[in-house]
Amino acid sequence: MLESRIIQSAGRWARMLPLSVCILVLASCGGGGGSASAPSASSAPSASTSPPASDASSTAVTVQPPPVSDSSDGDLPDISLFTPAWGTHGVFTAAADCSQCHSGATDGSGVLRDPVTDEAIGPHDGWSHSVMAHSWSDPFFRANLEDEVAEFPQLGSTIEDKCLTCHAPMGRTQAHLSASNLAIDQSCLTAGGCFQQTTADAQMAAREGVSCTLCHQIAPDSSGSRSSGQYEISPSALTIYGPVMNPVTQPMANNTQYQVAGSDHVSASSLCGTCHDLRTPAVDANSGELTGSDFVEQAPFSEWRNSDFNLGVSTDKQCQDCHMPVINGYATRLATMPGGSANLRWPERQDYSQHSFVGGNTYLLSLLSDNRAALGLTASTTTTGFEKQIQANRDFLQQATAQLSFTQVGLQDQQLAIDVEVVNLAGHKLPTSFPSRRVWLNLKVIDASGTVLFESGTPDANGFLPDDRLTASAGCTAVAKPADYQVADCYSPHHDEIRSADQTQIWESVMADTNGHPTYALLHGSQYIKDNRIPPRGFRTDDGRYSADIAVAGLATADADFNRAGAGEGSGTDQVHFRLNWQGLPPTGLRIEARLLYQSVKPAFVAGLQNKGEWIDGFRQLYETSKPQPELLAEVRSTLN
């Protein structure tokens, strides 16, 4: 029965990219349930998706991290050394070849070098330590892919083929263009065969991730609506598209297999949207059959499209404007001659976009840096390069993601009232992309002696919040829920008002299966029972660009100041109102501190890796050694005297 349903859905599968633990963003980066009281052993399973009004977890608890599988020593699989000078692979060419002309000049001319620091800022210089370059090497992605294939073996080859469309795009695309290196088995639903991860591991082109000749060969899309890996690359055109309308063409033709052409689409958000809007088919949690419905795993592009960043005017901000920043007032030639010398006859260009691809994922970069040898990256990366990229991402998070302010601090009738406003500065939800990401508010009230009188949202040394004691528990993250399972225990609610230290305002999305239960198996994702991520400025449900794919879900829909300033939608803000009983506590000499914190992998997504495998156990061992610490997005202080 399952097989017949799968075959009927093969055409839809072939147009989708499931399971991508995507890497862009940022900022990265509704209501929902969670009484954190222990579930009753006698209570029956509940399919209710109605969230409770508040959470009751205790800040006194130090949360224990998910255990590492006992079945493995935790070592990563044996990985050969990545060789960056791999030459050509069909229509694709190694980034190392591009670097011969598209790295910082070495002759003192200043071409593709920072005008202040003189650091090399050529396309290859920025890209080589970015998450884009390591979309295949990402151990969290590899663990999720392995887990998903183990959970749904009847779809294994199809899952791998679709994931690799955006995580190993050069290997997968060339395989389908040439009808080679494809496997055909019962789990492959893709016409012509499936590109598998074992094949990708053996190809340097596949292991290079999202590289130069992938993005710059994607053909223009007149509709601007391709998604889920539906980019198009010609098998014969060999055209490199760039943003300059009058490019110098002969050097490219003389030194490579390509012709160069100017096209606006290279600078448009729709190019990013081909992989950064993702719909996946849903599998029924009870029957194991495809439901025939799709699930929006992430939609940064659609979120951007329904925002003030996309008004159809010259001042619109595209994805590239934030993630590939220009240096104001800087002009440079876009290439050197092979060997690094400038050709002064070539024109200088304004608005050169740095290829650093800054975003919110410092944790992945740290894992890559700390495990370069184990991941086979010692010939293509340096520890210093990763450190610079981590700092660039951290600066980006703190400067371009959010603003935090107090709109009220006062004491009346023995109640301390503190209102905190969060402003989303990004062109998409905060946080956005893969649902493992979360942002939360950490507030402390401190007296004149330095004693903390109240705190909410303070993480422990592992980066865990009090709510994680249950949300990352075995019962909550299991695919098959235990008999005493309660939905309300397994995710944290949206809060408009906070009255006690056991409440934390967390902005996140929570996937749920067909029973309405939180799930961490991506193909079981059927709906969101909580999505209170702060929308971008201009996000409105009455806008023609709006769709249910990007809807707010849960208690945030009833929050009067969520994405609202006055009567209308679209403020891109949320306010959290603290109302604290201050009876018997000092009324003056108080210091109030608020921090907005971001985490790219919340603990439940590690506990949710339910199966056994080399990448699963290897990643969990890395996680035990180095957990994702919260990143600071914004902070503000005030006093009450």
XYZ file of C-alpha atoms in Angstrom:
641
model
C 0.000 0.000 0.000
C 2.797 2.406 0.887
C 4.656 1.529 -2.302
C 1.640 2.291 -4.486
C 1.159 5.663 -2.812
C 4.846 6.484 -3.322
C 4.744 5.629 -7.022
C 1.686 7.818 -7.527
C 3.592 10.716 -5.962
C 6.826 10.257 -7.927
C 6.238 13.182 -10.238
C 5.740 15.570 -7.342
C 8.814 14.186 -5.561
C 10.933 14.790 -8.627
C 10.207 18.485 -8.383
C 11.135 18.846 -4.732
C 14.159 19.126 -2.507
C 13.522 17.617 0.926
C 15.623 17.598 4.003
C 17.921 20.516 3.363
C 19.571 21.771 6.515
C 20.120 25.040 4.742
C 22.904 27.369 5.412
C 22.165 30.888 4.416
C 20.634 33.294 6.783
C 20.651 34.773 9.555
C 19.768 36.596 10.338
C 19.472 32.072 10.651
C 17.251 32.437 11.929
C 2.195 31.527 16.957
C 2.183 30.011 20.179
C 2.838 26.666 21.384
C 2.753 24.521 24.212
C 4.498 23.747 27.215
C 3.746 23.048 30.754
C 7.045 21.693 31.956
C 5.523 19.781 34.810
C 6.336 16.094 34.592
C 3.842 14.195 32.433
C 1.472 11.933 34.288
C 2.164 8.231 33.891
C -1.552 7.563 33.736
C -2.482 10.187 31.185
C -3.509 9.143 27.684
C -1.801 10.316 24.512
C -3.050 13.687 23.364
C -3.333 14.887 19.779
C -4.473 18.333 20.795
C -2.481 21.188 19.309
C -3.950 23.873 21.541
C -1.068 25.463 23.469
C -1.349 26.324 27.148
C -1.202 29.895 28.381
C 2.173 29.539 30.069
C 5.075 27.255 30.794
C 6.021 25.980 34.227
C 9.578 24.770 33.856
C 12.026 25.616 36.634
C 15.055 27.836 36.149
C 16.773 25.961 38.984
C 17.242 22.875 36.794
C 20.538 22.342 34.975
C 19.407 20.673 31.777
C 21.144 17.466 30.784
C 22.145 17.254 27.112
C 20.859 14.456 24.888
C 22.978 11.322 25.321
C 25.368 10.065 22.663
C 24.383 6.766 21.076
C 25.931 3.794 22.886
C 26.400 1.977 19.587
C 29.406 3.955 18.368
C 32.642 5.473 19.545
C 31.431 8.691 17.971
C 34.184 9.046 15.361
C 33.264 10.635 12.047
C 33.434 8.367 8.981
C 36.785 8.073 7.247
C 36.949 10.988 4.820
C 39.633 11.442 2.186
C 41.441 14.732 1.785
C 39.493 17.208 -0.331
C 41.644 18.266 -3.279
C 40.622 21.779 -4.380
C 42.446 21.682 -7.754
C 40.143 19.085 -9.267
C 39.876 20.800 -12.660
C 36.613 20.391 -14.552
C 33.616 18.135 -14.112
C 31.365 18.437 -17.132
C 29.996 21.993 -17.206
C 31.575 22.809 -13.830
C 35.047 24.019 -12.878
C 36.881 24.028 -9.562
C 36.808 27.233 -7.549
C 40.590 26.939 -7.332
C 40.727 27.574 -11.082
C 38.505 30.645 -10.699
C 40.801 31.857 -7.933
C 43.686 32.304 -10.351
C 42.036 35.518 -11.555
C 39.385 36.205 -8.895
C 41.479 36.555 -5.739
C 43.127 39.608 -4.233
C 45.966 41.032 -6.313
C 49.531 40.332 -5.209
C 51.271 43.227 -6.980
C 50.353 46.103 -4.653
C 47.687 47.444 -7.018
C 44.894 47.053 -4.451
C 42.672 45.111 -6.852
C 40.178 43.006 -4.872
C 41.819 44.025 -1.599
C 40.215 45.831 1.342
C 41.034 49.545 1.034
C 41.646 49.849 4.795
C 43.184 46.543 5.904
C 44.615 45.402 2.544
C 43.141 41.953 3.146
C 42.291 39.958 0.044
C 38.537 40.187 -0.622
C 38.261 38.528 -4.016
C 35.341 36.163 -4.675
C 37.412 33.093 -3.848
C 38.934 34.716 -0.749
C 35.515 35.302 0.792
C 33.788 32.129 -0.375
C 36.395 29.563 0.674
C 35.555 29.686 4.418
C 31.843 30.386 4.072
C 29.055 27.941 4.813
C 28.261 27.911 1.084
C 31.583 26.244 0.343
C 30.885 23.572 2.966
C 27.264 22.675 2.350
C 28.328 19.044 1.805
C 30.890 18.929 4.620
C 28.398 20.219 7.220
C 28.272 17.411 9.838
C 24.854 18.501 11.144
C 23.412 18.249 7.642
C 25.080 14.888 7.063
C 23.683 13.547 10.342
C 20.179 14.731 9.466
C 20.401 13.231 5.986
C 21.559 9.892 7.353
C 18.841 9.937 10.001
C 16.128 10.735 7.494
C 17.215 7.974 5.103
C 17.249 5.508 8.009
C 13.773 6.643 9.099
C 12.306 6.401 5.580
C 14.352 3.684 3.798
C 11.622 3.221 1.189
C 12.479 6.750 -0.009
C 16.219 6.672 0.691
C 17.709 7.277 -2.766
C 15.074 9.889 -3.577
C 15.826 11.751 -0.360
C 19.544 11.744 -1.121
C 19.081 12.878 -4.725
C 16.862 15.771 -3.741
C 19.019 16.872 -0.811
C 22.095 16.922 -2.994
C 20.400 19.261 -5.459
C 21.413 22.110 -3.147
C 24.034 20.549 -0.862
C 26.208 18.910 -3.547
C 24.753 20.719 -6.562
C 27.610 20.385 -9.052
C 27.897 16.618 -8.654
C 24.168 16.034 -8.684
C 23.423 18.421 -11.570
C 26.191 17.012 -13.806
C 25.020 13.464 -13.087
C 21.548 14.300 -14.354
C 22.803 16.378 -17.293
C 24.982 13.492 -18.478
C 22.755 10.618 -17.295
C 25.726 9.088 -15.482
C 26.650 8.200 -11.887
C 22.971 7.631 -11.100
C 21.542 4.695 -9.184
C 18.207 3.035 -9.833
C 16.621 1.090 -6.996
C 13.230 0.687 -5.372
C 13.711 3.809 -3.245
C 14.487 6.047 -6.246
C 11.460 7.827 -7.677
C 13.374 10.236 -9.893
C 13.233 9.616 -13.628
C 16.602 8.383 -14.886
C 17.981 7.523 -11.470
C 19.191 9.098 -8.244
C 22.482 10.704 -7.240
C 23.517 9.126 -3.947
C 25.666 10.391 -1.101
C 28.249 7.612 -1.534
C 28.813 8.872 -5.084
C 29.028 12.461 -3.852
C 31.658 11.479 -1.268
C 33.886 10.200 -4.084
C 33.613 13.367 -6.220
C 35.573 16.509 -5.479
C 33.052 18.527 -7.515
C 30.222 17.333 -5.277
C 32.227 17.932 -2.110
C 32.961 21.542 -3.078
C 29.418 22.511 -2.127
C 27.777 25.618 -3.559
C 30.555 26.959 -5.741
C 31.345 29.610 -8.374
C 30.283 27.802 -11.529
C 27.070 26.596 -9.921
C 25.560 29.960 -8.993
C 27.013 31.840 -11.970
C 25.611 29.334 -14.483
C 22.028 29.368 -13.200
C 19.926 30.649 -16.086
C 17.641 33.686 -15.743
C 14.146 32.882 -14.490
C 11.478 35.127 -15.959
C 8.922 33.982 -13.377
C 11.162 34.606 -10.366
C 9.395 31.757 -8.599
C 11.629 28.703 -8.883
C 12.137 26.979 -5.550
C 13.063 23.650 -3.938
C 16.178 23.274 -6.078
C 14.490 23.968 -9.414
C 17.321 26.040 -10.838
C 18.246 25.492 -14.489
C 21.752 25.054 -15.878
C 22.335 24.507 -19.580
C 24.196 21.327 -20.598
C 25.875 23.179 -23.466
C 25.724 26.999 -23.148
C 28.720 27.276 -20.769
C 27.715 30.843 -19.906
C 28.958 32.563 -16.776
C 26.481 35.254 -15.721
C 27.635 38.298 -13.784
C 25.968 41.532 -12.615
C 27.959 43.851 -14.947
C 26.116 44.614 -18.160
C 29.223 45.398 -20.261
C 31.740 42.777 -19.154
C 35.210 42.299 -20.566
C 34.737 38.942 -22.289
C 38.027 37.903 -23.885
C 40.025 36.975 -20.729
C 37.333 34.520 -19.627
C 37.127 32.976 -23.089
C 40.913 32.674 -23.342
C 41.442 31.016 -19.954
C 38.333 28.891 -19.348
C 35.643 26.902 -21.120
C 33.121 29.705 -20.570
C 31.717 32.819 -22.162
C 30.680 35.644 -19.835
C 27.425 37.599 -20.020
C 25.795 40.334 -17.955
C 22.418 39.678 -16.333
C 20.464 41.376 -13.526
C 19.193 38.062 -12.200
C 22.560 37.341 -10.551
C 21.886 40.194 -8.121
C 18.235 39.300 -7.470
C 16.797 37.513 -4.447
C 15.031 35.052 -6.735
C 18.416 33.435 -7.493
C 18.799 32.606 -3.783
C 15.164 31.528 -3.622
C 15.822 28.530 -5.850
C 17.273 26.750 -2.815
C 16.075 28.942 0.053
C 12.381 28.283 -0.383
C 11.761 24.605 0.259
C 8.633 22.467 0.211
C 8.727 18.796 1.191
C 6.071 16.075 0.909
C 4.533 14.947 4.179
C 4.447 11.335 5.352
C 1.552 10.326 7.601
C 2.871 9.595 11.092
C 0.477 6.681 11.570
C 0.242 4.934 8.203
C 3.672 5.790 6.808
C 2.058 6.822 3.533
C 2.558 10.063 1.654
C -0.344 12.364 2.459
C -0.369 14.118 -0.908
C 0.241 17.468 0.823
C 3.387 19.548 0.978
C 5.110 21.067 3.995
C 6.996 24.365 3.896
C 10.265 23.458 5.590
C 11.623 26.982 5.090
C 10.734 30.088 3.106
C 13.217 32.971 3.561
C 12.642 34.117 -0.018
C 8.841 34.207 0.338
C 9.206 36.036 3.657
C 11.393 38.626 1.921
C 8.940 38.933 -0.949
C 6.184 39.960 1.503
C 8.173 42.762 3.127
C 9.213 46.386 2.749
C 12.520 45.110 1.382
C 10.621 44.213 -1.807
C 8.440 47.115 -2.925
C 9.476 47.150 -6.565
C 11.506 50.350 -6.216
C 15.167 51.143 -6.778
C 15.888 51.163 -3.041
C 14.741 47.569 -2.530
C 17.206 45.355 -0.697
C 17.965 41.972 -2.213
C 19.421 39.024 -0.305
C 22.818 39.836 -1.789
C 22.760 43.382 -0.412
C 22.949 42.037 3.138
C 24.784 38.742 2.751
C 27.298 39.878 0.115
C 27.987 43.413 1.352
C 29.662 46.126 -0.688
C 32.267 48.533 0.648
C 30.926 52.062 0.262
C 33.019 54.221 -2.041
C 35.227 51.345 -3.102
C 35.971 50.690 -6.767
C 37.985 47.776 -8.092
C 38.673 45.713 -11.147
C 36.872 42.411 -10.807
C 39.784 40.220 -11.801
C 43.536 40.044 -12.074
C 45.681 38.335 -14.635
C 46.673 34.744 -13.788
C 49.321 35.021 -11.128
C 47.789 37.991 -9.324
C 48.910 41.078 -11.296
C 46.414 43.794 -12.211
C 45.610 44.690 -15.795
C 45.169 48.456 -15.643
C 43.402 48.489 -18.996
C 40.400 46.730 -17.512
C 37.706 49.026 -16.116
C 37.133 49.574 -12.425
C 33.680 48.736 -11.127
C 31.628 50.206 -8.298
C 29.522 48.165 -5.905
C 31.631 45.012 -5.831
C 29.760 42.428 -3.743
C 32.042 40.580 -1.364
C 31.541 36.815 -1.531
C 31.802 36.235 2.211
C 28.141 35.169 2.456
C 27.833 36.418 6.026
C 25.014 34.892 8.014
C 24.062 33.508 11.384
C 25.719 30.101 11.545
C 28.828 30.525 13.666
C 28.360 27.047 15.142
C 28.855 25.225 11.845
C 31.969 27.271 11.122
C 33.351 26.381 14.542
C 32.759 22.671 13.929
C 34.461 22.908 10.537
C 37.430 24.771 11.998
C 37.884 22.423 14.940
C 37.601 19.298 12.765
C 39.414 20.286 9.579
C 41.525 17.121 9.490
C 38.643 14.754 10.245
C 36.523 16.397 7.537
C 39.329 16.363 4.957
C 39.592 20.152 4.734
C 43.246 20.831 5.561
C 44.259 21.468 1.924
C 41.461 23.943 1.240
C 40.994 25.882 4.487
C 42.903 27.392 7.402
C 41.988 27.879 11.027
C 42.645 31.600 10.594
C 40.253 31.732 7.654
C 37.457 30.183 9.688
C 38.160 32.490 12.626
C 37.808 35.518 10.342
C 34.543 34.168 8.912
C 33.170 33.454 12.385
C 33.960 37.008 13.458
C 32.382 38.407 10.288
C 29.206 36.417 10.990
C 29.224 37.521 14.610
C 29.601 41.185 13.607
C 26.771 40.747 11.118
C 24.486 39.241 13.747
C 25.110 42.119 16.135
C 24.918 44.923 13.589
C 22.254 43.941 11.081
C 19.798 41.577 12.744
C 17.750 43.203 15.506
C 17.309 46.164 17.834
C 16.274 45.948 21.459
C 14.814 48.697 23.645
C 12.867 49.301 26.840
C 9.556 51.037 26.196
C 8.613 51.046 29.893
C 10.432 50.556 33.194
C 8.486 51.473 36.306
C 7.316 50.399 39.745
C 3.765 50.937 40.945
C 1.690 49.227 43.635
C 4.523 46.773 44.321
C 4.579 45.584 40.713
C 7.660 46.042 38.563
C 6.611 46.687 34.960
C 9.191 46.261 32.186
C 8.277 46.352 28.514
C 10.885 45.229 25.985
C 10.540 45.769 22.248
C 12.348 43.706 19.638
C 12.710 45.125 16.123
C 13.553 42.737 13.297
C 16.063 44.418 10.953
C 16.321 41.472 8.559
C 14.436 41.028 5.306
C 12.908 37.751 6.472
C 11.597 36.305 9.715
C 13.756 36.361 12.829
C 15.010 33.672 12.946
C 14.469 32.181 9.507
C 15.232 29.047 7.489
C 15.679 25.594 9.031
C 13.476 25.036 12.128
C 16.395 24.131 14.408
C 17.001 27.852 15.000
C 15.630 29.964 17.808
C 15.908 33.467 19.295
C 14.979 34.317 22.868
C 14.893 37.165 25.373
C 17.110 37.037 28.448
C 16.156 39.577 31.141
C 17.787 40.203 34.534
C 16.960 42.589 37.373
C 19.967 43.206 39.638
C 20.149 45.151 42.906
C 22.828 47.591 44.030
C 24.917 44.804 45.597
C 24.975 42.786 42.356
C 22.440 40.203 43.486
C 20.148 38.947 40.712
C 16.594 39.399 41.976
C 14.868 38.128 38.830
C 15.944 36.450 35.618
C 14.223 34.883 32.660
C 15.827 33.099 29.727
C 19.308 32.655 31.174
C 21.017 29.709 29.427
C 23.203 27.274 31.312
C 26.793 26.400 30.389
C 25.574 24.076 27.630
C 23.439 26.767 26.019
C 20.297 25.029 27.301
C 17.172 26.781 28.523
C 14.994 25.454 31.350
C 12.306 24.417 28.849
C 14.789 22.087 27.148
C 14.540 19.709 30.103
C 11.315 18.451 28.552
C 11.325 19.626 24.941
C 14.590 17.727 24.323
C 13.549 14.704 26.372
C 13.303 11.218 24.901
C 9.513 11.219 25.098
C 9.104 14.535 23.311
C 11.582 13.799 20.516
C 10.594 10.181 19.856
C 9.042 9.393 16.480
C 6.551 7.035 18.161
C 5.277 8.909 21.195
C 5.042 7.180 24.594
C 1.717 6.438 26.237
C 2.015 9.326 28.707
C 2.873 11.848 25.984
C 1.421 15.347 26.314
C 1.749 17.884 23.491
C 1.865 20.753 25.991
C 5.080 19.444 27.528
C 6.988 19.338 24.281
C 7.291 22.914 23.081
C 7.466 26.332 24.679
C 4.555 28.761 24.374
C 4.548 32.235 22.935
C 4.395 34.856 25.695
C 2.999 38.345 25.434
C 3.257 38.772 29.215
C 5.751 37.207 31.611
C 5.086 37.060 35.352
C 7.555 34.477 36.650
C 11.124 33.293 36.165
C 10.008 29.960 34.722
C 8.693 31.691 31.612
C 10.934 32.509 28.630
C 9.915 34.200 25.422
C 11.323 32.102 22.556
C 10.796 33.015 18.910
C 10.894 29.827 16.805
C 8.978 27.519 14.516
C 7.819 24.104 15.733
C 7.139 21.388 13.181
C 4.337 18.934 13.862
C 3.289 15.661 12.286
C -0.180 14.642 11.086
C -1.213 14.042 14.712
C -0.285 17.582 15.709
C 2.714 16.327 17.715
C 6.074 18.118 17.532
C 8.403 16.171 15.249
C 12.081 16.200 14.283
C 11.736 13.737 11.409
C 11.493 16.176 8.516
C 9.273 14.069 6.274
C 6.823 13.756 9.142
C 6.511 17.544 9.063
C 2.924 18.353 8.137
C 2.181 21.702 9.809
C 3.514 24.303 12.217
C 1.834 24.368 15.598
C 3.964 27.335 16.570
C 5.553 29.972 14.376
C 6.062 33.191 16.275
C 9.255 34.181 14.485
C 9.183 37.958 14.126
C 8.213 38.898 10.566
C 10.154 41.460 8.543
C 8.965 45.059 8.341
C 6.027 45.338 5.936
C 4.834 41.742 6.408
C 1.029 41.847 6.076
C -1.606 39.176 5.609
C -3.713 41.485 3.406
C -0.865 41.956 0.915
C -1.168 40.270 -2.473
C 2.310 38.804 -1.997
C 1.254 36.982 1.180
C 0.572 33.243 1.211
C -0.316 30.708 3.869
C 3.177 29.228 3.382
C 4.601 31.969 5.610
C 1.751 32.315 8.107
C 2.198 33.039 11.794
C 0.942 30.074 13.844
C -0.176 29.620 17.440
C -0.661 32.134 20.246
C 1.198 34.936 18.452
C -1.827 35.357 16.200
C -3.728 36.692 19.220
C -0.917 38.944 20.485
C -2.076 42.543 19.977
C 1.424 43.953 19.505
C 3.003 41.103 17.544
C 3.980 42.625 14.177
C 1.658 45.517 14.977
C 2.224 49.138 15.862
C -1.194 50.616 16.476
C -3.988 49.115 14.432
C -2.087 47.854 11.411
C 0.173 44.922 10.624
C 3.690 45.188 9.312
C 5.749 46.748 12.132
C 8.277 43.885 12.151
C 8.321 44.069 15.952
C 7.177 42.289 19.071
C 6.851 43.525 22.646
C 7.245 41.393 25.748
C 5.611 42.718 28.925
C 7.139 41.710 32.260
C 4.779 42.154 35.226
C 6.637 41.115 38.359
C 5.439 40.982 41.944
C 7.946 43.232 43.736
C 6.537 43.016 47.242
C 9.340 43.057 49.823
C 12.038 43.737 47.218
C 14.072 46.970 46.907
C 12.243 49.656 44.901
C 15.343 51.602 43.858
C 18.962 51.042 42.902
C 17.939 48.446 40.340
C 19.781 47.617 37.141
C 17.767 46.002 34.348
C 19.587 44.154 31.585
C 18.028 42.582 28.494
C 19.772 40.484 25.873
C 18.473 39.000 22.631
C 20.160 35.637 22.028
C 20.276 33.336 18.991
C 21.076 29.638 18.651
C 21.370 27.788 15.341
C 20.784 24.272 16.728
C 18.412 23.866 19.642
C 18.882 20.731 21.771
C 15.699 18.985 20.660
C 17.056 18.715 17.115
C 20.031 16.724 18.373
C 17.891 14.543 20.631
C 15.606 14.104 17.609
C 18.284 12.161 15.710
C 16.679 8.813 16.465
C 18.647 6.353 14.332
C 22.153 4.907 14.322
C 24.845 5.716 11.790
C 28.384 6.989 11.384
C 27.411 10.605 10.731
C 24.674 10.604 13.365
C 26.945 9.276 16.092
C 29.891 11.312 14.849
C 27.932 14.548 14.954
C 26.539 13.780 18.386
C 30.068 13.247 19.645
C 31.076 16.634 18.185
C 28.020 18.095 19.884
C 29.022 16.615 23.235
C 32.433 18.220 22.873
C 31.265 21.557 21.491
C 27.662 22.618 21.998
C 26.207 25.629 20.140
C 26.550 28.567 22.486
C 24.032 31.415 22.106
C 25.094 34.358 19.980
C 24.315 37.889 21.126
C 22.112 39.836 18.712
C 21.387 42.944 20.805
C 21.404 44.159 24.401
C 20.082 47.101 26.373
C 20.390 48.320 29.977
C 18.380 50.622 32.199
C 18.234 51.657 35.850
C 15.472 52.353 38.335
C 16.526 54.842 41.024
